[in-house]
XYZ file of N, CA, C and O in Angstrom:
824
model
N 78.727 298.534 112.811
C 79.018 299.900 112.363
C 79.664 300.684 113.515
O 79.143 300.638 114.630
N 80.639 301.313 113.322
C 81.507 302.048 113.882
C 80.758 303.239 114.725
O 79.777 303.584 114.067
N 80.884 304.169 116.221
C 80.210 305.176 116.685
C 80.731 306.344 116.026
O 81.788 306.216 115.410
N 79.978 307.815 116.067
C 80.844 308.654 116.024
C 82.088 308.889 116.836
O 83.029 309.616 116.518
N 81.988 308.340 117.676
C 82.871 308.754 118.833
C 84.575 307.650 118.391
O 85.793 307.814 118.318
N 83.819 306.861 118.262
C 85.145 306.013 117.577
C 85.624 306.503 116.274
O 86.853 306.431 116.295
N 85.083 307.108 114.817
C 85.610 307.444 114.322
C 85.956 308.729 114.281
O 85.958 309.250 113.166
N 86.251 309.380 115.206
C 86.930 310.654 115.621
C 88.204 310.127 116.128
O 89.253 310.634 115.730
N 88.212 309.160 116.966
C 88.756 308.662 117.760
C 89.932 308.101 116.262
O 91.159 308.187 116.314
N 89.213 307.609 115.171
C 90.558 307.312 114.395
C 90.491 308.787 113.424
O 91.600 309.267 113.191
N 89.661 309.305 113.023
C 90.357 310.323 112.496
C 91.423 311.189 113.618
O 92.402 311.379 112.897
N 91.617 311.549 114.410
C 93.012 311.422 115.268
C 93.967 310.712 115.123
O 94.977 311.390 115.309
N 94.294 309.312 114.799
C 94.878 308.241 114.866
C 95.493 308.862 113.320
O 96.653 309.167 113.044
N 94.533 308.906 112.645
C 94.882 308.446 111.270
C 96.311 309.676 111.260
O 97.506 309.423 111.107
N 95.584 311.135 111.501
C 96.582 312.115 111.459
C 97.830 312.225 111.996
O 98.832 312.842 111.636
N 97.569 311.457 113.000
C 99.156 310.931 113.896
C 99.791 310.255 113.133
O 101.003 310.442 113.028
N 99.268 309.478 112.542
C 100.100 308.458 111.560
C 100.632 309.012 110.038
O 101.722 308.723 109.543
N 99.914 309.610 109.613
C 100.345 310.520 108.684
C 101.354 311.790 109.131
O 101.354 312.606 108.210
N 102.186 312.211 110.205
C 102.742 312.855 110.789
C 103.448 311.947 110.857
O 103.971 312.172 109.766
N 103.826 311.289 111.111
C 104.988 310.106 111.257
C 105.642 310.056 109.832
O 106.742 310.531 109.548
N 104.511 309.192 108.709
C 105.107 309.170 107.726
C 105.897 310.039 106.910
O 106.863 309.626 106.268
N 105.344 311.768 106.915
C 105.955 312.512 106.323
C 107.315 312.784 107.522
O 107.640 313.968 107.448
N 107.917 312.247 108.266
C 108.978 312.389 109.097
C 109.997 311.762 108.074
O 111.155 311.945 108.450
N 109.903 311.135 106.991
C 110.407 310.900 105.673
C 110.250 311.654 104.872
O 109.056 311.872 104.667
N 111.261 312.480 103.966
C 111.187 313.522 102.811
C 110.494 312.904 101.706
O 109.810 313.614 100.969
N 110.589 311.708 101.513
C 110.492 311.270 100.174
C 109.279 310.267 100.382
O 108.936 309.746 99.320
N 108.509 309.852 101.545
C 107.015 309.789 101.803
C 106.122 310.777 101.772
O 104.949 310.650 101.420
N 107.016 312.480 102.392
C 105.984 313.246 102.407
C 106.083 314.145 100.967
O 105.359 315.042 100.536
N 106.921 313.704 100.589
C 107.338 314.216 98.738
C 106.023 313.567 98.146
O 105.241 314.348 97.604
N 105.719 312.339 98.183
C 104.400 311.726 97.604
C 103.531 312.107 97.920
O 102.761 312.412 97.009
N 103.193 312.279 98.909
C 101.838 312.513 99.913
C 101.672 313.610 99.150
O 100.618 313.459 98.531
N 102.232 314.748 98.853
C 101.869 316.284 98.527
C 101.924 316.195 97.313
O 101.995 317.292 96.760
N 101.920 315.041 96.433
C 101.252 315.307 95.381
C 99.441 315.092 94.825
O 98.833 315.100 93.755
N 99.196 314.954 95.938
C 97.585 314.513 95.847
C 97.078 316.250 96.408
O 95.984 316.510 96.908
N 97.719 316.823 96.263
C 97.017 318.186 96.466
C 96.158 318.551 95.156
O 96.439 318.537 93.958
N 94.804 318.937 95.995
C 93.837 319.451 95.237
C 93.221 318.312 94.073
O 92.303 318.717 93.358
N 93.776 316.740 93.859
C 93.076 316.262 93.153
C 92.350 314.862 93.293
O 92.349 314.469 94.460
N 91.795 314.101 92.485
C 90.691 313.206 93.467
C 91.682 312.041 93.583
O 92.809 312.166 93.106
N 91.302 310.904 94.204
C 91.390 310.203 94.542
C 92.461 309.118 92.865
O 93.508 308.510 92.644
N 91.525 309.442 92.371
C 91.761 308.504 90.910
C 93.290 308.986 90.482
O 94.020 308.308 89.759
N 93.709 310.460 91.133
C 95.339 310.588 89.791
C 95.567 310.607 91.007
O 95.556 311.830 91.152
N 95.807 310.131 92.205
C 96.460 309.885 93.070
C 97.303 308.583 93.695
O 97.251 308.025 94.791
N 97.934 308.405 92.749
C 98.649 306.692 92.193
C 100.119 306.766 93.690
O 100.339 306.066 94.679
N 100.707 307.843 93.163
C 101.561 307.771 94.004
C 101.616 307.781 95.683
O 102.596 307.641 96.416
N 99.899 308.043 96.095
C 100.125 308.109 97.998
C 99.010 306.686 98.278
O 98.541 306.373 99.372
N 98.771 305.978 96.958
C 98.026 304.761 97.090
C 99.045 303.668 98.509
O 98.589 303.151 99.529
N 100.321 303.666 98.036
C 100.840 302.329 98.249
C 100.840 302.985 100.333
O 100.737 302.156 101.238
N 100.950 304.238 100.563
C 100.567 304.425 102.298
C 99.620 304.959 102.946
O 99.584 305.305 104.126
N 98.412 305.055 101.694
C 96.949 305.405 102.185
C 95.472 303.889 102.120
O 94.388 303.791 102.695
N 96.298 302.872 101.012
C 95.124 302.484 100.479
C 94.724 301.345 101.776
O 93.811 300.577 101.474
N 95.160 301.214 102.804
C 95.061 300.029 103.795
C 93.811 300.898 104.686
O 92.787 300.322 105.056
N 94.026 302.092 104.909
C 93.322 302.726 105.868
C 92.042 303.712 105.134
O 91.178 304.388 105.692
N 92.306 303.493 103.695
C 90.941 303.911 103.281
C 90.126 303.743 102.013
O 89.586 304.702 101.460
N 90.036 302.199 101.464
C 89.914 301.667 100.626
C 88.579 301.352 101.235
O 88.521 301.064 102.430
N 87.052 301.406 100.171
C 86.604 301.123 100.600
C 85.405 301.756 101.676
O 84.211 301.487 101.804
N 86.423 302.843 102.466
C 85.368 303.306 103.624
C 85.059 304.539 102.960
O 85.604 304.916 101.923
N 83.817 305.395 103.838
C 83.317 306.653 103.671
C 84.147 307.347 103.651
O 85.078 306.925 104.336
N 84.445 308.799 102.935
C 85.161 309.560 102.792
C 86.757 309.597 102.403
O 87.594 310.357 102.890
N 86.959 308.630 101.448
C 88.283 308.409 100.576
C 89.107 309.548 100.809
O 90.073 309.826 101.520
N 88.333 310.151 99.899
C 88.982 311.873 99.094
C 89.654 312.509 100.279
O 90.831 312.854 100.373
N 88.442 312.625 101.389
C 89.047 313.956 102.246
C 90.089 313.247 102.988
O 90.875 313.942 103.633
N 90.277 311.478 103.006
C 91.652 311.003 103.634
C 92.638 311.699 103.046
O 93.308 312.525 103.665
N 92.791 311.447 101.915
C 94.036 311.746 100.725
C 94.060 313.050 100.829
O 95.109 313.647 101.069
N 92.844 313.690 100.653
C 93.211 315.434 100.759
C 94.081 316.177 102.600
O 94.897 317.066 102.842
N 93.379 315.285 103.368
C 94.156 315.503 104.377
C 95.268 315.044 104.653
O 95.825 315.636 105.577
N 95.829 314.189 104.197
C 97.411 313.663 104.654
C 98.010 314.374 102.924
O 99.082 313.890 102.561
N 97.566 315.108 102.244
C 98.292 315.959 101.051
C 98.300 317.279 101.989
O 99.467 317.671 102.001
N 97.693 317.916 102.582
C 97.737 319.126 103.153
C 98.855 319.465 104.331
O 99.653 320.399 104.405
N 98.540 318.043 105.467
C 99.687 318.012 106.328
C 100.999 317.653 105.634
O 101.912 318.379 106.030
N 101.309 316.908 104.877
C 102.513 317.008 103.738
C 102.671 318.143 103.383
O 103.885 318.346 103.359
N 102.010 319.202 103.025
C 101.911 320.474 102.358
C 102.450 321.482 103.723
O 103.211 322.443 103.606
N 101.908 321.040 104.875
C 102.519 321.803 106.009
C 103.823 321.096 106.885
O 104.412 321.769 107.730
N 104.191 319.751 106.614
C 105.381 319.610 107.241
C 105.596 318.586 108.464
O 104.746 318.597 109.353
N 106.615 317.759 108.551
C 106.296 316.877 109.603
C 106.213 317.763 111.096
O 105.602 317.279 112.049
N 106.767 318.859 111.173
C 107.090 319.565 112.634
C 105.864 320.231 112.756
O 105.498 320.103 113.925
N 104.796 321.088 111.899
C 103.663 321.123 112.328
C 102.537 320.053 113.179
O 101.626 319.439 112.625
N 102.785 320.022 114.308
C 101.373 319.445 115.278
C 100.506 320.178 115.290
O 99.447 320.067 114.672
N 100.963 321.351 116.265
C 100.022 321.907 116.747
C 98.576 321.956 116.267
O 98.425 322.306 115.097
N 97.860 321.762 116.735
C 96.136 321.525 116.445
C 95.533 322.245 116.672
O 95.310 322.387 117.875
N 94.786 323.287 115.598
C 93.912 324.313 115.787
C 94.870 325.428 115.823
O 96.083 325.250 115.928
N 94.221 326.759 115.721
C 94.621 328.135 115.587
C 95.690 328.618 116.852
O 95.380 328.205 117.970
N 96.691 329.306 116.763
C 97.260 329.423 117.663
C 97.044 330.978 118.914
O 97.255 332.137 118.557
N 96.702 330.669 120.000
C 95.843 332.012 120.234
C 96.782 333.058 120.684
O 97.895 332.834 121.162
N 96.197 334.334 120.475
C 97.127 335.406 120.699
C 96.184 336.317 121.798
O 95.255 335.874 122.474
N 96.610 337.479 121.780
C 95.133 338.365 122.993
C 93.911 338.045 122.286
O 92.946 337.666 122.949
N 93.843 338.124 121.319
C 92.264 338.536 120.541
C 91.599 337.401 120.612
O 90.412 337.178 120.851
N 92.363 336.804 120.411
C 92.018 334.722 120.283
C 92.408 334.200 121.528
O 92.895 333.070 121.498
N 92.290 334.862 122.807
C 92.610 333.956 123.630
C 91.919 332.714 124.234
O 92.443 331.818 124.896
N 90.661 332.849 123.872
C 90.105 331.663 124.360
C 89.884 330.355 123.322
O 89.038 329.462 123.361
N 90.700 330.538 122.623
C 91.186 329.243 121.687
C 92.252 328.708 122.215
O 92.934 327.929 121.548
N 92.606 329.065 123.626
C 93.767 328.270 123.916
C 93.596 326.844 124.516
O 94.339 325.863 124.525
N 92.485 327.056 124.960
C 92.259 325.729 125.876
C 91.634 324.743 124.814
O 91.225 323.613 125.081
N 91.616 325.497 123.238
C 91.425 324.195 122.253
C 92.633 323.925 121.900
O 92.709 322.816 122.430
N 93.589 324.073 121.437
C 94.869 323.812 120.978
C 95.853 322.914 122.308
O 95.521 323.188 123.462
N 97.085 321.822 122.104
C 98.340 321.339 122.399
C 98.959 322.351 122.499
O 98.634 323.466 122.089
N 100.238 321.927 123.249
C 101.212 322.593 122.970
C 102.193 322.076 121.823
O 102.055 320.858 121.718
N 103.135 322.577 120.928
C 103.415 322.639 119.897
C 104.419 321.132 119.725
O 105.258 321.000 120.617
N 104.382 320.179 118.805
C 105.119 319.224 118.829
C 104.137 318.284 119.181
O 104.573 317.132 119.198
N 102.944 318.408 119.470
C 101.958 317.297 120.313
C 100.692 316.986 119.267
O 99.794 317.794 119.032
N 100.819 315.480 118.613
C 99.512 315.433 117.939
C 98.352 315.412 118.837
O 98.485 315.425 120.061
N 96.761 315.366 118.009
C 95.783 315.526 118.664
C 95.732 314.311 119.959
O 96.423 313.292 119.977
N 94.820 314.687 120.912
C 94.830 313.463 121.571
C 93.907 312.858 121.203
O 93.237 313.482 120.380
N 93.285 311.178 121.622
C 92.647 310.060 121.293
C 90.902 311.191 121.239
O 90.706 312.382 121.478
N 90.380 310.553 120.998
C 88.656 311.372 120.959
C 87.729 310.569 122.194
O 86.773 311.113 122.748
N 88.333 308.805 122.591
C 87.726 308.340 123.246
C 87.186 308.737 124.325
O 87.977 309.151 125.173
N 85.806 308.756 124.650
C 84.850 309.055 125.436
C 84.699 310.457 125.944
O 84.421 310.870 127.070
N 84.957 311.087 124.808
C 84.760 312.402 124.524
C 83.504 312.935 124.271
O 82.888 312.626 123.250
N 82.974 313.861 125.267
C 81.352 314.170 124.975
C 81.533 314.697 123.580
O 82.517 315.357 123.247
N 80.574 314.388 122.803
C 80.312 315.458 121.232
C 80.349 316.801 121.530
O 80.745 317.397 120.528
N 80.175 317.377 122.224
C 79.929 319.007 122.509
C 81.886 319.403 122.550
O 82.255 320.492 122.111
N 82.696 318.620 122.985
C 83.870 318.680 123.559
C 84.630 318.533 121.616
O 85.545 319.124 121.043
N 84.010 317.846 121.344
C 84.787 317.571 119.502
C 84.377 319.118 119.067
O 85.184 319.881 118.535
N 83.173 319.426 119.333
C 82.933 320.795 118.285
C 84.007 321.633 118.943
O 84.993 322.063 118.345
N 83.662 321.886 120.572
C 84.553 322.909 120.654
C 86.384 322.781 120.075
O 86.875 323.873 119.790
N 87.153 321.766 119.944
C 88.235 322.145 118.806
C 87.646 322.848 118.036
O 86.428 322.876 117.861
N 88.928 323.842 117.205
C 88.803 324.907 116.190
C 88.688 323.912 114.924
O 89.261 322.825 114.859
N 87.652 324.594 113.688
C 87.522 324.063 112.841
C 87.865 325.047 111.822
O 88.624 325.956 112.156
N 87.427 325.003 110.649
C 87.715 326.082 109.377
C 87.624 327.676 109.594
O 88.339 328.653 109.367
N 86.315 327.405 110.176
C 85.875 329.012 110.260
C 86.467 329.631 111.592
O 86.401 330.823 111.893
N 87.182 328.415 112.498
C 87.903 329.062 113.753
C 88.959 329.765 112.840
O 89.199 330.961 112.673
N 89.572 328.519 112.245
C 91.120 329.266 111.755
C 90.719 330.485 110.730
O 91.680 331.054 110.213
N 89.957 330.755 110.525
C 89.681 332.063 109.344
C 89.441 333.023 109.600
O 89.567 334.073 108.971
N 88.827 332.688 111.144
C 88.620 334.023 111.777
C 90.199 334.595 112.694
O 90.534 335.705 113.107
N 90.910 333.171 112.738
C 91.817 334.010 113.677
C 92.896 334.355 112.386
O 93.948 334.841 112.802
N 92.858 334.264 111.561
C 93.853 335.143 110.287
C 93.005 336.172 110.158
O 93.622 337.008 109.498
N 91.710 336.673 110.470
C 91.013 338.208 110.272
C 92.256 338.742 111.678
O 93.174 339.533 111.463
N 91.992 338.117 112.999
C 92.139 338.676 114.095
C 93.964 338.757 114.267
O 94.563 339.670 114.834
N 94.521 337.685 113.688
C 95.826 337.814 114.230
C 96.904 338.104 113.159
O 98.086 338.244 113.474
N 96.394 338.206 111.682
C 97.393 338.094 110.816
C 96.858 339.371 110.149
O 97.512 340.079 109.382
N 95.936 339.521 110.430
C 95.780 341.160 109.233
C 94.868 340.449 108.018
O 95.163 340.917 106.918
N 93.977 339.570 107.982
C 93.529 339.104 106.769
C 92.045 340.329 106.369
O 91.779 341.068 107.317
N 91.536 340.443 105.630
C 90.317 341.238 105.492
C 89.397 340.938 105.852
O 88.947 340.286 104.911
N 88.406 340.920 106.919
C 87.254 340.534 107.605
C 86.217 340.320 106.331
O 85.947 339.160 106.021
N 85.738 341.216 105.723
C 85.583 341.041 104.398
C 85.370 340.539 103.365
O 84.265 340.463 102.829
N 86.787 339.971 102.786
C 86.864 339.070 101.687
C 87.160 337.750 102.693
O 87.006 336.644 102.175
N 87.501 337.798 103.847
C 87.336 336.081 104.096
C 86.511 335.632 104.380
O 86.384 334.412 104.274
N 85.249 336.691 105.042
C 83.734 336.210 104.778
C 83.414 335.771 103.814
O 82.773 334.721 103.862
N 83.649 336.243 102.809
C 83.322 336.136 101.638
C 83.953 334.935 101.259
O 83.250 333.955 101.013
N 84.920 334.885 101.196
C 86.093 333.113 100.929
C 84.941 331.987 101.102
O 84.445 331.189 100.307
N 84.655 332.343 102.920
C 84.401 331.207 103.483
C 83.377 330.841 102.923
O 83.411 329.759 102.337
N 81.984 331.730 102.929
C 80.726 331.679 102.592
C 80.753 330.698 100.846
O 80.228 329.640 100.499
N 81.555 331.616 100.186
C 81.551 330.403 98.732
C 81.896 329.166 99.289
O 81.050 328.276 99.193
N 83.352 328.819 100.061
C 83.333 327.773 100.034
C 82.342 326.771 100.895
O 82.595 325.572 101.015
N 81.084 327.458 101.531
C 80.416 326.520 101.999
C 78.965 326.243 100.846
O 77.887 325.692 101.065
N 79.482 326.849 99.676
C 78.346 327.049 99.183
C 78.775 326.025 97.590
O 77.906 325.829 96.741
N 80.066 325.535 97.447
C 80.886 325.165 96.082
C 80.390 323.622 96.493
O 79.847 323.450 97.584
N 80.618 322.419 95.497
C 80.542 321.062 95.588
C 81.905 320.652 96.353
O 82.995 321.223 96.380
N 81.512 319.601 96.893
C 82.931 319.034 97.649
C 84.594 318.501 96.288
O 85.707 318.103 96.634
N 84.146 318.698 95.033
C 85.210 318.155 94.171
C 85.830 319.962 94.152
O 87.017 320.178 94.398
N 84.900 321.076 93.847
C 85.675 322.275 93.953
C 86.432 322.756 95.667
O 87.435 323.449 95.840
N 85.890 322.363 96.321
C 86.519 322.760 97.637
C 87.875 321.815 97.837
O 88.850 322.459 98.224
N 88.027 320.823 97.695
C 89.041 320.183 97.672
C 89.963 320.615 96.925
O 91.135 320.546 97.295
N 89.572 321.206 95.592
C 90.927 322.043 95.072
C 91.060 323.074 95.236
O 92.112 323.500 94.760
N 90.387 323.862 95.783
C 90.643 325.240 96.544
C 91.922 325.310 97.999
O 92.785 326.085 98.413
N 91.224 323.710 98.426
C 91.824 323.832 100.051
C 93.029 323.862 100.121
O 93.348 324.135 101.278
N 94.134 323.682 99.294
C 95.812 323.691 99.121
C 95.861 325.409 99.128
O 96.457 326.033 100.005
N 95.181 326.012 98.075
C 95.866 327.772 98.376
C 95.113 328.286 99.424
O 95.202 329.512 99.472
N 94.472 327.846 100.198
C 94.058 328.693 101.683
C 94.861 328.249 102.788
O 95.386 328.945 103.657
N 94.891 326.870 102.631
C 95.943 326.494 104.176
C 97.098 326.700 103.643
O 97.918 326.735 104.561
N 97.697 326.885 102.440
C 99.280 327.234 102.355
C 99.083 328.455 102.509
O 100.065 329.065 102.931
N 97.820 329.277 102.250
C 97.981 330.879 103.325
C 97.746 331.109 104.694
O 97.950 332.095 105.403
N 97.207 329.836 104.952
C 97.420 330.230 106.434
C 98.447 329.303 107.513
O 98.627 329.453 108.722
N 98.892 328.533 106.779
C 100.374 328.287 107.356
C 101.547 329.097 107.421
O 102.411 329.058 108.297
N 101.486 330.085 106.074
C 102.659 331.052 106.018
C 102.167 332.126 106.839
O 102.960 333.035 107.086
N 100.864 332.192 107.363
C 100.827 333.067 108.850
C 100.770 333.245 110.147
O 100.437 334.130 110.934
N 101.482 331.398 110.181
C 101.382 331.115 111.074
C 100.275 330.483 112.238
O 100.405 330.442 113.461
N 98.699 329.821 111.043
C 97.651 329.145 111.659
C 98.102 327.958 110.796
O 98.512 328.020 109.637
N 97.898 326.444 111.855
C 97.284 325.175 111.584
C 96.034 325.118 111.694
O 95.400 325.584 112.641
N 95.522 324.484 110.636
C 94.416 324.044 110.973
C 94.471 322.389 112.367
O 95.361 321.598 112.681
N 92.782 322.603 112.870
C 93.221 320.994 113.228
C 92.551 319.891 112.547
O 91.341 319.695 112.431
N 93.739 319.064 112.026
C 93.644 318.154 111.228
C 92.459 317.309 111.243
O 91.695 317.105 110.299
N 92.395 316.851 112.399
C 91.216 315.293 112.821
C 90.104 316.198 112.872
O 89.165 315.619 112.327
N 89.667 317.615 113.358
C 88.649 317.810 112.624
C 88.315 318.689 111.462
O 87.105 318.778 111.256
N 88.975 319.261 110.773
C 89.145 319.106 109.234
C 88.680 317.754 108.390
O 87.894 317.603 107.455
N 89.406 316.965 109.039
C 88.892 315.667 108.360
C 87.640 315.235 108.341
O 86.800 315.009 107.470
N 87.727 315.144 109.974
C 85.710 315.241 110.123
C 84.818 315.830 109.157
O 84.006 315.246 108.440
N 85.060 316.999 109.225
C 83.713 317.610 108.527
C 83.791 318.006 107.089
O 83.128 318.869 106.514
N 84.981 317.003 106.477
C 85.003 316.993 104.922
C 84.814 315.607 104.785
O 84.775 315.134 103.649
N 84.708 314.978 105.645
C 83.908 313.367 105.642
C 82.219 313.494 105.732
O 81.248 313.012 105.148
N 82.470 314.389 106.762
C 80.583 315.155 107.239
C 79.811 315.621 105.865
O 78.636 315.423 105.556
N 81.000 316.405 105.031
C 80.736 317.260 104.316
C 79.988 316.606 103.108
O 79.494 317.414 102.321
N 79.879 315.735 102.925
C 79.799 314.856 101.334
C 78.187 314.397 102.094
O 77.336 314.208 101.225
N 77.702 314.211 103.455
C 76.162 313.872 103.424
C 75.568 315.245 104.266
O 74.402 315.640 104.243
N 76.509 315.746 104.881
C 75.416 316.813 105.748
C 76.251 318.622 105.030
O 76.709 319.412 105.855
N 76.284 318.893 103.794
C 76.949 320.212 103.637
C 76.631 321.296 104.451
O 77.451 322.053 104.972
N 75.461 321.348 104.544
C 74.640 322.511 104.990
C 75.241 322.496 106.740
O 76.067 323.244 107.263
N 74.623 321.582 107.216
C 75.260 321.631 108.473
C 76.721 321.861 108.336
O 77.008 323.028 108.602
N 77.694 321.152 108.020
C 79.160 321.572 107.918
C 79.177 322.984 107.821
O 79.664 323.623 108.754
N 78.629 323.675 106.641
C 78.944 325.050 106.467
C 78.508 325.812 107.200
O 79.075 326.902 107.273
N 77.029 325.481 108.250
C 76.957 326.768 109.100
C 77.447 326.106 110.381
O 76.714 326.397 111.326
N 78.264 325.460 110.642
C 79.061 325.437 112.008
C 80.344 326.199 111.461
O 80.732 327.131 112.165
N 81.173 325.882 110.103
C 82.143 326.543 109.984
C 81.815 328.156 109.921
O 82.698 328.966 110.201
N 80.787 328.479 109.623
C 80.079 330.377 109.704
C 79.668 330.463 110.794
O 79.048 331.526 110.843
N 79.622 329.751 112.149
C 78.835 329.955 113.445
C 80.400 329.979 113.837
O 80.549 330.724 114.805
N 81.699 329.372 113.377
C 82.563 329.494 114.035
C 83.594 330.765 114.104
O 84.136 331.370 115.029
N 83.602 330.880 112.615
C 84.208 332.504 112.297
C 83.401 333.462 113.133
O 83.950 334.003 114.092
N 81.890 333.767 112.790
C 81.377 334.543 113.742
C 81.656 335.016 115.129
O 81.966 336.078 115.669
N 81.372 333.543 115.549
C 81.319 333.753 116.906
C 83.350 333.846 117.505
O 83.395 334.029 118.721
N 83.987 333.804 117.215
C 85.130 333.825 117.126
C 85.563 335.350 116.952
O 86.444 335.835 117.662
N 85.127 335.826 116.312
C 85.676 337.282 115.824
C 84.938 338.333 116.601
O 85.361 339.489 116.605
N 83.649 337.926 117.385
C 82.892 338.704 118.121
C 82.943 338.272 119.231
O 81.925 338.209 119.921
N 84.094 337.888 119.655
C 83.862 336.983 121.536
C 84.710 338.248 122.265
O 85.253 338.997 121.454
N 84.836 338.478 123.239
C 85.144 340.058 123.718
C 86.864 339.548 124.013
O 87.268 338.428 124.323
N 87.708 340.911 123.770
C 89.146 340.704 123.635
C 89.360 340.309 125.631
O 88.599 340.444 126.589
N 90.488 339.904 125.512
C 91.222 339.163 126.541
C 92.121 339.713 127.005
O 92.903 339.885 126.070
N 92.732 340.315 128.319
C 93.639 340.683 128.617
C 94.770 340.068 128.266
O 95.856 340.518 128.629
């Protein structure tokens, strides 16, 4: 059986590789049709997903994640929220732009959380895009509270809103914790609410 540390190590991999493929219009034309649905009407991203996830834990959130980065574009890398004054200390989680994630190998666990996850990027569309502190509490909180078949079809109209404002999510852990998400919800959802929080209340930055 595989460590955590190794399969971080390919959820990275995997996303790199799915960034490649959509470097083809008409691979990432397929890929983005598995937005928002399961695994089963997803015929058409079978023939460049089914080698790498036939079989293993967390099918769905493969397919849902290489439909989303299709949904955002082969030139999106960048990993995690992009920081501005308010968000400045999300910088030292993020690449610079054009650069997939790097490998996870022998990466302390404390070092995986700190990358930005859901509730990073949600908080920095409160902080950098004008979103409503508010109703994206509110967003987030349902979606930690919905089954993993409704969150998966939700997740296409939130990251196509927060791509058009200019946040990536980061992919490899997105993936993570919608792989996480199907045995540990509860945990998933209050790291993604420990992350908005603490994100939106960390003191501004010169």
């Amino acid at each position: 059986m595989s460590t955590m540390a190794e399969r971080r190590t390919a959820y990275d991999a995997y996303v790199t590789h799915i960034h490649g493929l959509c470097r083809d219009p008409g691979t990432r034309r397929r890929l983005s049709t598995g937005l928002g649905r399961p695994v089963e009407e997803c015929d058409q991203m079978d023939k460049f997903l089914t080698r790498y996830t036939a079989g293993r834990p967390g099918r769905r959130a493969h397919y849902t994640v290489a439909s989303l980065i299709a949904l955002a574009g082969p030139e999106v890398h960048t990993p995690g929220v992009r920081p501005t004054r308010r968000s400045g200390t999300l910088a030292a989680q993020t690449e610079p732009a054009g650069q997939p994630n790097p490998p996870a190998t022998g990466v302390a666990p404390d070092a995986w959380f700190r990358r930005p996850n859901l509730g990073t990027a949600l908080a920095a569309a409160v902080l950098d895009a004008g979103w409503s502190e508010d109703r994206t509490a509110d967003r987030l909180h349902v979606m930690t509270r919905i089954g993993d078949d409704q969150l998966h079809r939700r997740l296409p109209t939130l990251i196509r809103r927060l791509l058009s404002d200019g946040l990536t999510p980061d992919w490899g852990v997105l993936l993570h914790d919608l792989v996480q998400r199907s045995y540990r919800p509860d945990t998933v959802g209050l790291r993604w609410r420990d992350a908005f929080y603490l994100t939106l209340h960390q003191p501004a930055t010169d």
